[in-house]
Amino acid sequence: SPRAAIGTVPHDLHRSRRAPMNPYFSKQSIQRLKTILQRTLKKVLGRLAQNVESGEPMGMQLLYAATTIDIMSDYCFGRS
């Protein structure tokens, strides 16, 4: 798409379109996610441990989707 920020071919155009998103990918911003990621992954590992004990198969696609939504919700709205 001519208006896309990701996949823009000319370097300078890509840089200008990517600039508004840069603060979200700074080291400081990613460091703030650490607590959210640790809390969410602790829940995921607990769920995986339960399934190992029960021997029931687990749909990994659903696990990935739920994990992604939990992280995004916690980051954006302060809750998962």
PDB file of C-alpha atoms in Angstrom:
ATOM      1  CA  SER A   1       0.000   0.000   0.000  1.00  0.00           C
ATOM      2  CA  PRO A   2       1.388   3.441  -0.832  1.00  0.00           C
ATOM      3  CA  ARG A   3       0.511   4.679   2.685  1.00  0.00           C
ATOM      4  CA  ALA A   4       2.028   1.740   4.603  1.00  0.00           C
ATOM      5  CA  ALA A   5       4.664   2.315   7.285  1.00  0.00           C
ATOM      6  CA  ILE A   6       5.966  -1.241   7.197  1.00  0.00           C
ATOM      7  CA  GLY A   7       7.233  -2.560   3.896  1.00  0.00           C
ATOM      8  CA  THR A   8       7.932   0.879   2.462  1.00  0.00           C
ATOM      9  CA  VAL A   9      10.721   0.475  -0.093  1.00  0.00           C
ATOM     10  CA  PRO A  10      12.475   3.866  -0.178  1.00  0.00           C
ATOM     11  CA  HIS A  11      14.558   4.153   3.000  1.00  0.00           C
ATOM     12  CA  ASP A  12      13.824   7.820   3.691  1.00  0.00           C
ATOM     13  CA  LEU A  13      10.091   7.291   3.213  1.00  0.00           C
ATOM     14  CA  HIS A  14      10.164   4.296   5.534  1.00  0.00           C
ATOM     15  CA  ARG A  15      12.090   6.291   8.156  1.00  0.00           C
ATOM     16  CA  SER A  16       9.592   9.174   8.078  1.00  0.00           C
ATOM     17  CA  ARG A  17       6.613   6.820   8.367  1.00  0.00           C
ATOM     18  CA  ARG A  18       8.236   4.725  11.101  1.00  0.00           C
ATOM     19  CA  ALA A  19       9.237   7.775  13.203  1.00  0.00           C
ATOM     20  CA  PRO A  20       5.852   8.145  15.020  1.00  0.00           C
ATOM     21  CA  MET A  21       6.126   4.522  16.216  1.00  0.00           C
ATOM     22  CA  ASN A  22       9.730   4.754  17.437  1.00  0.00           C
ATOM     23  CA  PRO A  23       8.873   5.681  21.055  1.00  0.00           C
ATOM     24  CA  TYR A  24       6.971   2.397  21.420  1.00  0.00           C
ATOM     25  CA  PHE A  25      10.094   0.411  20.525  1.00  0.00           C
ATOM     26  CA  SER A  26      12.660   2.285  22.620  1.00  0.00           C
ATOM     27  CA  LYS A  27      14.699   0.367  25.212  1.00  0.00           C
ATOM     28  CA  GLN A  28      12.865   2.206  27.996  1.00  0.00           C
ATOM     29  CA  SER A  29       9.455   1.366  26.574  1.00  0.00           C
ATOM     30  CA  ILE A  30      10.339  -2.295  26.106  1.00  0.00           C
ATOM     31  CA  GLN A  31      11.785  -2.398  29.647  1.00  0.00           C
ATOM     32  CA  ARG A  32       8.411  -1.224  30.988  1.00  0.00           C
ATOM     33  CA  LEU A  33       6.820  -4.237  29.289  1.00  0.00           C
ATOM     34  CA  LYS A  34       9.027  -6.606  31.257  1.00  0.00           C
ATOM     35  CA  THR A  35       6.619  -6.825  34.216  1.00  0.00           C
ATOM     36  CA  ILE A  36       3.623  -7.376  31.948  1.00  0.00           C
ATOM     37  CA  LEU A  37       5.449 -10.067  29.985  1.00  0.00           C
ATOM     38  CA  GLN A  38       6.657 -11.865  33.113  1.00  0.00           C
ATOM     39  CA  ARG A  39       3.192 -11.841  34.689  1.00  0.00           C
ATOM     40  CA  THR A  40       1.539 -13.122  31.508  1.00  0.00           C
ATOM     41  CA  LEU A  41       4.160 -15.789  30.831  1.00  0.00           C
ATOM     42  CA  LYS A  42       3.832 -17.024  34.414  1.00  0.00           C
ATOM     43  CA  LYS A  43       0.117 -17.634  33.713  1.00  0.00           C
ATOM     44  CA  VAL A  44       0.953 -19.354  30.415  1.00  0.00           C
ATOM     45  CA  LEU A  45       3.506 -21.645  32.056  1.00  0.00           C
ATOM     46  CA  GLY A  46       0.999 -22.482  34.790  1.00  0.00           C
ATOM     47  CA  ARG A  47      -1.582 -23.404  32.181  1.00  0.00           C
ATOM     48  CA  LEU A  48       0.939 -25.571  30.327  1.00  0.00           C
ATOM     49  CA  ALA A  49       1.884 -27.326  33.584  1.00  0.00           C
ATOM     50  CA  GLN A  50      -1.793 -28.095  34.256  1.00  0.00           C
ATOM     51  CA  ASN A  51      -2.133 -29.651  30.829  1.00  0.00           C
ATOM     52  CA  VAL A  52       0.996 -31.749  31.292  1.00  0.00           C
ATOM     53  CA  GLU A  53      -0.442 -33.135  34.523  1.00  0.00           C
ATOM     54  CA  SER A  54      -3.827 -33.861  32.976  1.00  0.00           C
ATOM     55  CA  GLY A  55      -2.390 -35.270  29.763  1.00  0.00           C
ATOM     56  CA  GLU A  56      -4.958 -33.330  27.744  1.00  0.00           C
ATOM     57  CA  PRO A  57      -3.847 -31.828  24.435  1.00  0.00           C
ATOM     58  CA  MET A  58      -3.754 -28.061  24.249  1.00  0.00           C
ATOM     59  CA  GLY A  59      -4.488 -25.938  21.216  1.00  0.00           C
ATOM     60  CA  MET A  60      -1.371 -23.825  20.801  1.00  0.00           C
ATOM     61  CA  GLN A  61      -3.068 -21.413  18.408  1.00  0.00           C
ATOM     62  CA  LEU A  62      -5.585 -20.508  21.115  1.00  0.00           C
ATOM     63  CA  LEU A  63      -2.785 -20.230  23.687  1.00  0.00           C
ATOM     64  CA  TYR A  64      -0.825 -17.818  21.484  1.00  0.00           C
ATOM     65  CA  ALA A  65      -3.918 -15.760  20.707  1.00  0.00           C
ATOM     66  CA  ALA A  66      -4.948 -15.517  24.369  1.00  0.00           C
ATOM     67  CA  THR A  67      -1.393 -14.617  25.418  1.00  0.00           C
ATOM     68  CA  THR A  68      -1.212 -11.875  22.799  1.00  0.00           C
ATOM     69  CA  ILE A  69      -4.569 -10.427  23.846  1.00  0.00           C
ATOM     70  CA  ASP A  70      -3.586 -10.533  27.541  1.00  0.00           C
ATOM     71  CA  ILE A  71      -0.339  -8.673  26.855  1.00  0.00           C
ATOM     72  CA  MET A  72      -2.006  -6.089  24.627  1.00  0.00           C
ATOM     73  CA  SER A  73      -4.896  -5.523  27.054  1.00  0.00           C
ATOM     74  CA  ASP A  74      -2.574  -5.157  30.017  1.00  0.00           C
ATOM     75  CA  TYR A  75      -0.314  -2.766  28.122  1.00  0.00           C
ATOM     76  CA  CYS A  76      -3.105  -0.645  26.646  1.00  0.00           C
ATOM     77  CA  PHE A  77      -5.730  -0.720  29.389  1.00  0.00           C
ATOM     78  CA  GLY A  78      -3.886  -1.839  32.531  1.00  0.00           C
ATOM     79  CA  ARG A  79      -5.688  -5.181  32.745  1.00  0.00           C
ATOM     80  CA  SER A  80      -5.895  -8.510  30.934  1.00  0.00           C
TER      81      SER A  80
END
